Short mmCIF file of C-alpha atoms and ligand atoms in Angstrom, two decimals:
data_model
loop_
_atom_site.label_atom_id
_atom_site.label_comp_id
_atom_site.label_asym_id
_atom_site.label_seq_id
_atom_site.Cartn_x
_atom_site.Cartn_y
_atom_site.Cartn_z
CA MET N 1 0.14 0.01 -0.09
CA THR N 2 1.54 3.31 -1.00
CA ARG N 3 0.40 6.57 0.29
CA THR N 4 -1.23 9.16 -1.90
CA LEU N 5 -1.12 12.89 -0.70
CA ILE N 6 -4.51 14.64 -0.58
CA ARG N 7 -3.14 17.48 -2.69
CA ASP N 8 -2.14 14.95 -5.48
CA LEU N 9 -5.67 13.49 -5.71
CA HIS N 10 -6.82 15.42 -8.71
CA ARG N 11 -4.03 13.57 -10.81
CA ARG N 12 -5.49 10.22 -9.66
CA ILE N 13 -9.18 10.37 -10.95
CA ASP N 14 -10.75 7.01 -11.45
CA GLU N 15 -7.74 5.19 -9.83
CA THR N 16 -7.82 3.48 -6.53
CA VAL N 17 -5.65 5.13 -3.83
CA THR N 18 -4.89 5.04 -0.16
CA VAL N 19 -4.72 8.23 1.88
CA TYR N 20 -3.33 8.45 5.36
CA GLY N 21 -4.65 11.23 7.67
CA TRP N 22 -6.99 12.23 10.58
CA ILE N 23 -10.80 12.26 10.67
CA ASN N 24 -11.70 15.91 10.38
CA THR N 25 -15.37 15.77 10.31
CA LEU N 26 -18.10 13.23 10.39
CA ARG N 27 -21.64 13.67 8.85
CA LEU N 28 -23.36 10.41 9.24
CA GLN N 29 -26.75 10.80 7.61
CA ARG N 30 -29.62 8.24 7.06
CA ARG N 31 -28.52 7.15 3.76
CA MET N 32 -25.00 8.47 3.40
CA GLN N 33 -21.90 8.64 5.53
CA PHE N 34 -19.72 11.59 4.76
CA VAL N 35 -16.33 11.64 6.32
CA LEU N 36 -13.54 14.39 5.89
CA VAL N 37 -10.08 13.19 6.01
CA ARG N 38 -7.20 15.52 6.52
CA ASP N 39 -3.46 15.20 5.93
CA HIS N 40 -0.78 17.80 6.06
CA THR N 41 -1.50 18.74 2.37
CA GLY N 42 -5.28 19.17 2.43
CA THR N 43 -8.79 17.54 3.30
CA VAL N 44 -10.83 15.22 1.07
CA GLN N 45 -14.33 13.94 1.36
CA VAL N 46 -14.92 10.18 1.66
CA THR N 47 -18.47 9.31 0.67
CA HIS N 48 -20.10 5.97 1.61
CA GLN N 49 -23.59 5.04 0.73
CA ARG N 50 -24.96 2.79 3.43
CA GLY N 51 -25.38 -0.87 2.37
CA GLY N 52 -27.58 -1.91 5.42
CA ASP N 53 -27.10 -5.15 7.17
CA GLY N 54 -23.67 -6.70 6.79
CA ASP N 55 -21.99 -3.53 5.40
CA LEU N 56 -18.87 -3.65 7.34
CA LEU N 57 -17.61 -0.30 6.05
CA GLU N 58 -20.96 1.30 7.40
CA ALA N 59 -20.35 -0.06 10.81
CA ALA N 60 -16.76 1.00 10.70
CA PHE N 61 -17.62 4.56 9.70
CA GLU N 62 -20.39 4.64 12.26
CA ASP N 63 -17.87 3.86 14.99
CA LEU N 64 -15.35 6.55 14.06
CA ALA N 65 -14.05 9.19 16.49
CA ILE N 66 -12.87 12.63 15.23
CA GLU N 67 -8.99 12.92 15.05
CA SER N 68 -8.49 9.23 14.87
CA ALA N 69 -5.57 8.25 12.67
CA VAL N 70 -6.81 6.30 9.64
CA LYS N 71 -5.82 4.87 6.22
CA VAL N 72 -8.54 5.00 3.80
CA THR N 73 -8.51 2.99 0.44
CA GLY N 74 -10.99 3.84 -2.38
CA LYS N 75 -11.65 5.05 -5.76
CA VAL N 76 -11.09 8.86 -6.68
CA VAL N 77 -14.01 10.23 -8.55
CA GLU N 78 -14.97 13.63 -9.87
CA ASN N 79 -17.97 15.19 -8.33
CA ALA N 80 -18.77 18.93 -9.15
CA HIS N 81 -20.97 19.12 -6.05
CA VAL N 82 -18.20 18.50 -3.67
CA LYS N 83 -16.74 21.75 -2.42
CA LEU N 84 -13.36 20.33 -1.58
CA GLY N 85 -11.74 20.12 -4.82
CA ALA N 86 -14.65 18.73 -6.79
CA LEU N 87 -13.67 15.16 -6.03
CA GLU N 88 -14.32 12.40 -3.42
CA ILE N 89 -13.18 9.04 -2.51
CA LEU N 90 -15.56 6.12 -2.72
CA PRO N 91 -14.09 3.92 0.02
CA GLU N 92 -13.26 0.27 -0.22
CA ARG N 93 -11.45 -0.25 2.97
CA LEU N 94 -10.95 1.81 6.20
CA GLU N 95 -8.11 1.05 8.73
CA VAL N 96 -8.29 2.80 12.13
CA VAL N 97 -4.37 3.01 12.90
CA ALA N 98 -4.97 4.73 16.21
CA ARG N 99 -8.26 5.68 17.67
CA ALA N 100 -8.70 9.07 19.26
CA GLU N 101 -10.47 9.41 22.53
CA ALA N 102 -13.65 11.39 22.79
CA PRO N 103 -14.47 14.06 23.54
CA LEU N 104 -11.38 16.07 22.53
CA PRO N 105 -9.87 18.27 25.18
CA ILE N 106 -9.88 21.23 22.88
CA ASP N 107 -12.00 22.65 20.05
CA GLU N 108 -12.11 25.78 17.94
CA HIS N 109 -13.44 27.81 20.90
CA THR N 110 -10.84 26.89 23.32
CA GLY N 111 -8.69 29.83 24.95
CA LEU N 112 -5.05 30.06 23.94
CA ASP N 113 -3.71 28.71 27.38
CA GLN N 114 -5.60 25.50 27.27
CA ARG N 115 -4.71 25.16 23.46
CA LEU N 116 -1.04 25.36 24.62
CA ASP N 117 -1.53 22.52 27.19
CA TRP N 118 -2.70 20.38 24.10
CA ARG N 119 -0.29 21.89 21.65
CA PHE N 120 0.14 18.75 19.52
CA LEU N 121 -3.70 18.64 18.86
CA ASP N 122 -3.72 22.39 18.28
CA LEU N 123 -1.00 22.03 15.79
CA ARG N 124 -3.18 19.75 13.63
CA ARG N 125 -5.07 22.87 12.43
CA PRO N 126 -3.77 23.78 9.13
CA ALA N 127 -3.27 27.43 9.94
CA GLN N 128 -0.88 26.14 12.76
CA HIS N 129 1.02 24.20 10.24
CA LEU N 130 1.29 27.24 8.02
CA ILE N 131 3.11 29.20 10.83
CA PHE N 132 5.96 26.73 10.77
CA GLU N 133 6.13 26.43 6.99
CA VAL N 134 6.53 30.21 7.04
CA LEU N 135 9.16 29.97 9.50
CA THR N 136 10.95 27.39 7.53
CA THR N 137 11.02 29.89 4.57
CA VAL N 138 12.08 32.72 6.71
CA GLU N 139 14.94 30.85 8.12
CA ARG N 140 16.12 29.53 4.78
CA ALA N 141 15.96 33.09 3.26
CA MET N 142 17.94 34.58 6.12
CA ARG N 143 20.60 31.81 5.82
CA GLY N 144 20.62 32.36 1.98
CA ALA N 145 21.02 36.21 2.43
CA ALA N 146 23.82 35.76 4.91
CA ALA N 147 25.67 33.13 2.84
CA ALA N 148 25.40 35.27 -0.29
CA GLU N 149 27.24 38.07 1.62
CA GLY N 150 30.01 35.87 3.07
CA PHE N 151 28.86 35.01 6.55
CA THR N 152 30.00 31.84 8.26
CA GLU N 153 27.48 30.09 10.32
CA LEU N 154 28.35 29.20 13.87
CA HIS N 155 26.67 27.58 16.79
CA THR N 156 27.97 29.14 20.01
CA PRO N 157 27.60 27.50 23.46
CA LYS N 158 24.40 28.06 25.51
CA LEU N 159 26.11 27.00 28.72
CA MET N 160 28.40 29.68 30.10
CA GLY N 161 30.66 29.86 33.11
CA THR N 162 29.90 33.64 33.61
CA ALA N 163 26.59 35.47 32.91
CA SER N 164 26.64 37.09 29.51
CA GLU N 165 26.18 40.84 28.83
CA SER N 166 24.59 42.19 31.94
CA GLY N 167 24.40 39.49 34.54
CA ALA N 168 20.67 40.42 34.88
CA GLU N 169 18.01 38.14 33.26
CA VAL N 170 20.10 34.84 33.27
CA PHE N 171 19.06 31.37 34.36
CA GLU N 172 21.39 29.53 36.56
CA VAL N 173 21.74 25.73 36.10
CA GLY N 174 23.53 23.26 38.37
CA TYR N 175 26.70 22.19 36.57
CA PHE N 176 28.40 19.38 38.50
CA ASP N 177 29.86 21.09 41.56
CA ARG N 178 29.40 24.68 40.39
CA THR N 179 26.73 27.04 38.67
CA ALA N 180 26.57 27.61 34.97
CA TYR N 181 24.41 30.15 33.08
CA LEU N 182 22.24 29.85 30.06
CA ALA N 183 23.28 32.26 27.28
CA GLN N 184 20.90 35.28 27.06
CA SER N 185 22.56 36.15 23.84
CA PRO N 186 25.61 34.93 21.73
CA GLN N 187 26.94 38.40 22.04
CA PHE N 188 30.30 37.74 23.49
CA TYR N 189 30.88 34.71 21.23
CA LYS N 190 29.97 36.22 18.10
CA GLN N 191 32.53 39.10 18.85
CA MET N 192 35.06 36.63 19.84
CA ALA N 193 34.60 34.83 16.43
CA ILE N 194 35.40 38.23 14.95
CA ALA N 195 38.45 38.59 17.07
CA GLY N 196 39.30 35.16 15.73
CA GLY N 197 39.48 36.54 12.06
CA ILE N 198 36.04 35.17 10.94
CA ASP N 199 35.01 38.07 8.70
CA ARG N 200 31.26 37.66 9.38
CA VAL N 201 29.41 35.57 11.66
CA PHE N 202 25.65 34.44 11.60
CA GLU N 203 23.83 32.15 13.96
CA ILE N 204 20.29 31.03 14.42
CA GLY N 205 19.81 29.60 17.88
CA PRO N 206 18.12 29.45 21.30
CA VAL N 207 18.31 32.48 23.70
CA PHE N 208 17.30 32.38 27.25
CA ARG N 209 16.01 35.31 29.22
CA ALA N 210 14.91 34.94 32.99
CA GLU N 211 12.53 37.81 32.57
CA PRO N 212 9.33 37.63 34.50
CA SER N 213 7.48 39.16 31.78
CA PHE N 214 3.85 38.12 30.86
CA THR N 215 3.43 40.26 27.71
CA SER N 216 2.45 39.04 24.21
CA ARG N 217 5.99 39.56 22.95
CA HIS N 218 8.04 38.15 25.71
CA ALA N 219 9.40 34.55 26.26
CA THR N 220 11.90 33.03 28.52
CA GLU N 221 13.38 30.93 25.53
CA PHE N 222 13.11 32.16 22.01
CA THR N 223 15.00 31.74 18.76
CA GLY N 224 17.55 34.52 18.06
CA VAL N 225 18.97 35.43 14.67
CA ASP N 226 22.52 36.96 15.28
CA ALA N 227 24.82 38.59 12.84
CA GLU N 228 28.31 40.19 13.37
CA MET N 229 30.47 41.92 10.71
CA ALA N 230 34.03 42.84 10.94
CA TRP N 231 35.96 45.74 9.37
CA ILE N 232 32.81 48.09 9.05
CA ASP N 233 33.20 51.74 8.69
CA SER N 234 29.93 52.52 10.40
CA VAL N 235 26.82 50.88 11.91
CA GLU N 236 25.02 51.86 8.71
CA GLU N 237 26.63 48.81 7.05
CA VAL N 238 24.90 46.57 9.65
CA MET N 239 21.50 48.20 8.96
CA ALA N 240 21.95 47.92 5.30
CA PHE N 241 22.67 44.21 5.54
CA GLU N 242 19.54 43.73 7.79
CA GLU N 243 17.40 45.50 5.22
CA ARG N 244 18.60 43.37 2.40
CA MET N 245 18.10 40.33 4.45
CA LEU N 246 14.46 41.23 5.44
CA HIS N 247 13.86 42.20 1.87
CA ARG N 248 14.76 38.71 0.76
CA VAL N 249 12.84 37.10 3.51
CA LEU N 250 9.64 39.00 2.66
CA SER N 251 10.13 38.39 -1.13
CA ASP N 252 10.46 34.59 -0.50
CA VAL N 253 7.67 34.49 1.88
CA ARG N 254 5.33 36.34 -0.56
CA GLU N 255 6.20 33.97 -3.33
CA ALA N 256 5.80 30.84 -1.32
CA HIS N 257 2.87 31.63 1.04
CA GLU N 258 1.12 34.90 0.11
CA ALA N 259 -2.31 33.33 -0.71
CA ALA N 260 -2.19 30.76 2.17
CA ILE N 261 -1.29 33.60 4.68
CA LEU N 262 -4.29 35.70 3.36
CA GLU N 263 -6.60 32.69 3.68
CA HIS N 264 -5.56 31.76 7.07
CA PHE N 265 -4.47 34.96 8.84
CA GLY N 266 -6.14 37.68 6.67
CA VAL N 267 -3.03 39.66 6.15
CA GLY N 268 -0.98 40.49 3.12
CA ILE N 269 2.74 40.14 2.71
CA THR N 270 4.38 43.52 1.72
CA VAL N 271 8.01 43.43 0.34
CA PRO N 272 9.63 46.65 1.83
CA ASP N 273 11.24 49.24 -0.23
CA LEU N 274 14.93 49.85 0.71
CA PRO N 275 16.17 51.82 2.45
CA PHE N 276 14.05 51.68 5.67
CA PRO N 277 13.35 54.99 7.15
CA ARG N 278 15.75 55.95 9.90
CA ILE N 279 15.24 58.42 12.77
CA ALA N 280 17.51 59.36 15.65
CA MET N 281 16.20 58.65 19.10
CA ALA N 282 16.37 62.36 20.15
CA ASP N 283 14.24 63.31 17.03
CA ALA N 284 11.78 60.47 17.78
CA LEU N 285 11.43 61.56 21.42
CA ALA N 286 10.80 65.29 20.27
CA ARG N 287 8.22 64.21 17.73
CA LEU N 288 6.21 61.95 20.01
CA ARG N 289 6.30 64.51 22.87
CA GLY N 290 4.84 66.94 20.35
CA MET N 291 1.97 64.46 20.12
CA GLY N 292 1.56 64.19 23.83
CA TRP N 293 3.62 61.10 24.52
CA ASP N 294 5.56 61.15 27.80
CA PRO N 295 4.09 64.36 29.15
CA GLU N 296 6.72 64.46 31.97
CA GLY N 297 9.68 64.20 29.62
CA GLU N 298 11.28 61.67 31.63
CA ARG N 299 11.93 58.94 29.27
CA GLU N 300 15.37 58.48 27.39
CA ASP N 301 13.97 55.82 25.05
CA LEU N 302 10.70 54.54 23.79
CA ASP N 303 8.14 52.40 25.84
CA PRO N 304 5.95 49.98 23.89
CA GLU N 305 3.26 52.80 23.48
CA GLY N 306 5.96 55.12 22.10
CA GLU N 307 7.21 52.45 19.70
CA ARG N 308 3.52 51.85 18.45
CA ALA N 309 3.02 55.61 18.00
CA LEU N 310 6.45 56.14 16.06
CA SER N 311 5.71 53.23 13.76
CA SER N 312 2.23 54.71 12.87
CA LEU N 313 3.78 58.07 12.40
CA LEU N 314 6.33 56.64 10.01
CA ALA N 315 3.63 54.52 8.32
CA GLN N 316 1.78 57.66 7.65
CA GLU N 317 4.65 59.95 6.58
CA ALA N 318 6.93 57.51 4.72
CA GLY N 319 4.33 54.74 3.90
CA HIS N 320 6.68 52.29 5.49
CA GLU N 321 6.01 49.44 7.93
CA PHE N 322 9.62 49.39 9.26
CA VAL N 323 11.70 52.09 11.00
CA PHE N 324 15.31 52.07 12.25
CA VAL N 325 15.56 54.16 15.44
CA THR N 326 19.27 55.24 15.83
CA ASP N 327 21.66 57.02 18.28
CA PHE N 328 20.42 55.61 21.54
CA PRO N 329 21.59 57.24 24.56
CA ALA N 330 24.56 55.55 26.14
CA SER N 331 22.63 55.61 29.42
CA VAL N 332 20.12 52.98 28.04
CA ARG N 333 22.58 50.77 26.02
CA PRO N 334 25.11 48.10 27.14
CA PHE N 335 28.78 48.92 27.80
CA TYR N 336 30.07 47.42 24.51
CA HIS N 337 28.20 49.81 22.22
CA LEU N 338 30.50 52.39 20.43
CA ARG N 339 30.13 55.85 21.40
CA PRO N 340 30.98 58.41 18.61
CA ALA N 341 34.12 60.58 19.45
CA ASP N 342 32.23 63.75 18.94
CA ASP N 343 29.17 62.85 21.15
CA PRO N 344 29.95 60.28 23.93
CA ALA N 345 26.43 60.59 25.31
CA VAL N 346 24.99 58.59 22.46
CA THR N 347 25.95 55.23 20.91
CA GLU N 348 26.25 53.92 17.25
CA SER N 349 23.35 51.67 17.75
CA PHE N 350 19.66 51.13 16.53
CA ASP N 351 16.51 49.33 17.12
CA LEU N 352 14.33 48.03 14.26
CA LEU N 353 10.73 48.46 14.79
CA TRP N 354 8.16 46.64 12.60
CA ARG N 355 4.53 47.65 12.96
CA GLY N 356 5.23 49.11 16.43
CA ILE N 357 7.24 46.21 17.71
CA GLU N 358 10.87 45.98 18.33
CA ILE N 359 12.23 43.02 16.33
CA THR N 360 16.10 43.90 16.44
CA THR N 361 18.73 45.45 18.47
CA GLY N 362 22.01 46.34 16.86
CA ALA N 363 25.18 48.36 17.15
CA GLN N 364 28.78 48.97 16.17
CA ARG N 365 30.85 47.68 18.98
CA GLU N 366 33.57 49.33 21.02
CA HIS N 367 36.78 47.41 19.77
CA ARG N 368 39.44 49.29 21.76
CA TYR N 369 40.28 47.39 24.94
CA ASP N 370 41.02 50.58 27.09
CA VAL N 371 37.83 52.30 26.19
CA LEU N 372 35.79 49.08 26.50
CA SER N 373 37.19 48.41 29.87
CA ALA N 374 36.33 52.04 30.89
CA GLN N 375 32.75 51.76 29.70
CA ALA N 376 32.22 48.37 31.44
CA GLN N 377 33.61 49.91 34.62
CA GLU N 378 31.37 52.90 34.30
CA LYS N 379 28.31 50.60 33.96
CA GLY N 380 29.27 48.91 37.13
CA MET N 381 30.52 45.49 35.51
CA ASN N 382 32.90 43.20 37.27
CA LEU N 383 36.00 43.39 35.19
CA ALA N 384 37.45 40.21 36.55
CA SER N 385 34.51 38.25 35.42
CA LEU N 386 34.63 39.88 31.99
CA ALA N 387 38.37 38.98 31.48
CA GLY N 388 37.77 36.32 29.05
CA TYR N 389 35.58 38.56 26.92
CA LEU N 390 37.90 41.63 27.18
CA ASN N 391 40.96 39.61 26.32
CA CYS N 392 39.51 39.40 22.83
CA PHE N 393 40.20 43.05 22.33
CA ARG N 394 43.87 43.03 23.56
CA TYR N 395 45.38 41.52 20.48
CA GLY N 396 44.17 43.49 17.49
CA CYS N 397 40.45 43.30 17.07
CA PRO N 398 39.00 45.03 13.94
CA PRO N 399 36.08 47.34 14.12
CA HIS N 400 32.84 45.50 13.91
CA GLY N 401 29.06 45.54 14.60
CA GLY N 402 26.03 43.43 14.30
CA PHE N 403 22.56 42.61 15.47
CA GLY N 404 20.28 40.43 17.32
CA LEU N 405 16.79 39.65 15.85
CA GLY N 406 13.84 37.80 17.67
CA LEU N 407 12.66 35.31 15.11
CA ASN N 408 9.34 34.56 16.95
CA ARG N 409 8.66 38.24 17.23
CA LEU N 410 9.32 38.68 13.48
CA LEU N 411 6.89 35.78 12.68
CA MET N 412 4.34 37.14 15.13
CA VAL N 413 4.27 40.61 13.47
CA MET N 414 4.40 39.12 9.93
CA LEU N 415 1.33 36.89 10.42
CA GLY N 416 -0.62 39.45 12.61
CA LEU N 417 -0.58 36.78 15.51
CA SER N 418 -2.01 38.14 18.83
CA SER N 419 0.92 36.42 20.93
CA ILE N 420 4.49 35.18 20.58
CA ARG N 421 3.01 31.92 22.02
CA GLU N 422 1.56 31.26 18.62
CA ALA N 423 4.73 31.89 16.87
CA THR N 424 6.56 29.43 18.88
CA PHE N 425 6.49 25.62 18.56
CA LEU N 426 6.30 25.03 22.32
CA PHE N 427 6.31 28.31 24.36
CA ARG N 428 8.35 28.91 27.29
CA GLY N 429 7.34 31.66 29.75
CA PRO N 430 7.59 32.23 33.49
CA ASN N 431 4.55 29.95 34.04
CA ARG N 432 5.11 27.60 31.38
CA LEU N 433 7.59 24.65 31.17
CA GLU N 434 5.12 22.20 29.82
CA PRO N 435 4.45 20.45 27.39
P1 AMO G 1 18.21 42.21 22.69
O1 AMO G 1 18.19 41.94 24.18
O2 AMO G 1 17.43 43.49 22.31
O3 AMO G 1 19.60 42.47 22.10
O4 AMO G 1 17.61 41.08 21.91
C1 AMO G 1 17.52 41.11 20.57
C2 AMO G 1 16.05 40.82 20.05
O5 AMO G 1 15.58 39.52 20.61
C3 AMO G 1 14.23 39.72 20.81
N1 AMO G 1 13.88 39.50 22.33
C4 AMO G 1 12.96 38.69 22.60
N2 AMO G 1 12.06 37.92 22.17
C5 AMO G 1 11.04 37.16 22.80
N3 AMO G 1 11.09 37.15 24.17
C6 AMO G 1 12.03 38.00 24.91
N4 AMO G 1 12.16 37.98 26.04
C7 AMO G 1 12.88 38.76 24.21
N5 AMO G 1 13.95 39.62 24.49
C8 AMO G 1 14.56 40.02 23.17
C9 AMO G 1 13.80 41.08 20.33
C10 AMO G 1 15.17 41.87 20.47
O6 AMO G 1 15.10 43.01 19.51
N6 AMO G 1 23.01 41.14 22.09
C11 AMO G 1 21.96 42.05 21.62
C12 AMO G 1 21.88 42.10 20.21
C13 AMO G 1 23.10 42.75 19.39
O7 AMO G 1 23.44 43.92 19.73
O8 AMO G 1 23.53 42.10 18.62
C14 AMO G 1 20.68 41.54 22.27
O9 AMO G 1 20.55 40.50 22.81
O10 AMO G 1 13.35 40.95 18.96
#
């Protein structure tokens, strides 16, 4: 018995085939039994006319439970009255491979939290598959864009002996007779690769954040896309690479999934014009304050409301869904961001907002050992525990810069999902370590 995928049935009219899938819908009428069988490529109607006493198929269909895994063998026939592809299968054999219990623990009205408890069942819905098909296309496009521009893909360790970057927001794990930490970013390692002479570094990998945040865009474990480029003249080169990468991502997604995304999520895919608009943080703050945001004038950077307001402003003015916010004050940026010689109060850094949500942070890095050590000290970092990182800058490290992008956030914004929980295979948050 060989398997025929449901999407290929139109090429098998009048042939006997076997489809493997799940019982999607049962409509057991007085004369007819209609069963919809679904696989990962589509859904087909199986139509059986009741034969009365001794009809084994009739009895088998009568006994079916929704979501049972089945193999159905039968003849494919054209039928213009059937909405699903104008064809149906007239069954000759039904094998229940694994029966589903009834009732099912979730249905289309179940709330997100309970759906996540039963994520494997939730994933059987075609819209959920689409999320991960799109994600596959996104990752492939990102890798393609990076490879085309000479990036080397690395996998940096996620277990670390000292906490990365700030020390805040890191998970501790027992490591034999000592404590290890889960990497909150590949930041130090991608810079180490630059110091090691790898000209451009790229990584897609897990990122861990011990943030007790319950918002729709925070997870305690997510997938990060990190890039780092050596010998840059300015942070502008980093932003320009990210734009080209996202252009390719959206072109590829539009080509492969535009119709399906519109059908399942009701959103279109726009390939953005290059370059994306850029606005310096000081200008963004001034403009937003002019519109009544942050009336006390206390903030040095944007809060989520400010990010949304800025994005709508740029959408109106520039007709663009993306905006780079640049020149963040040094006070709100990590110690390793480069500060321009003529204005050490700011950094050569950026965030990228897409439809009001931050999807990326990036910067040119400080590559001079003395300045970097001074900046770390100024931020109250422990220089001794940073020694392994700081050593990378003692033996000729070129100027460099890069960015970190949250892949699940990108997917959430792209598909207009209400929460990052839906843009993650198995979400991890402060209250969720299962399934
Ligand atoms: P940052 O901390 O801003 O920068 O993280 C980079 C991007 O990761 C995503 N992100 C998150 N996604 C889901 N849940 C979270 N809790 C979460 N936190 C962050 C966001 C964010 O823009 N080392 C720097 C990057 C760099 O400079 O190269 C960093 O980690 O999309």
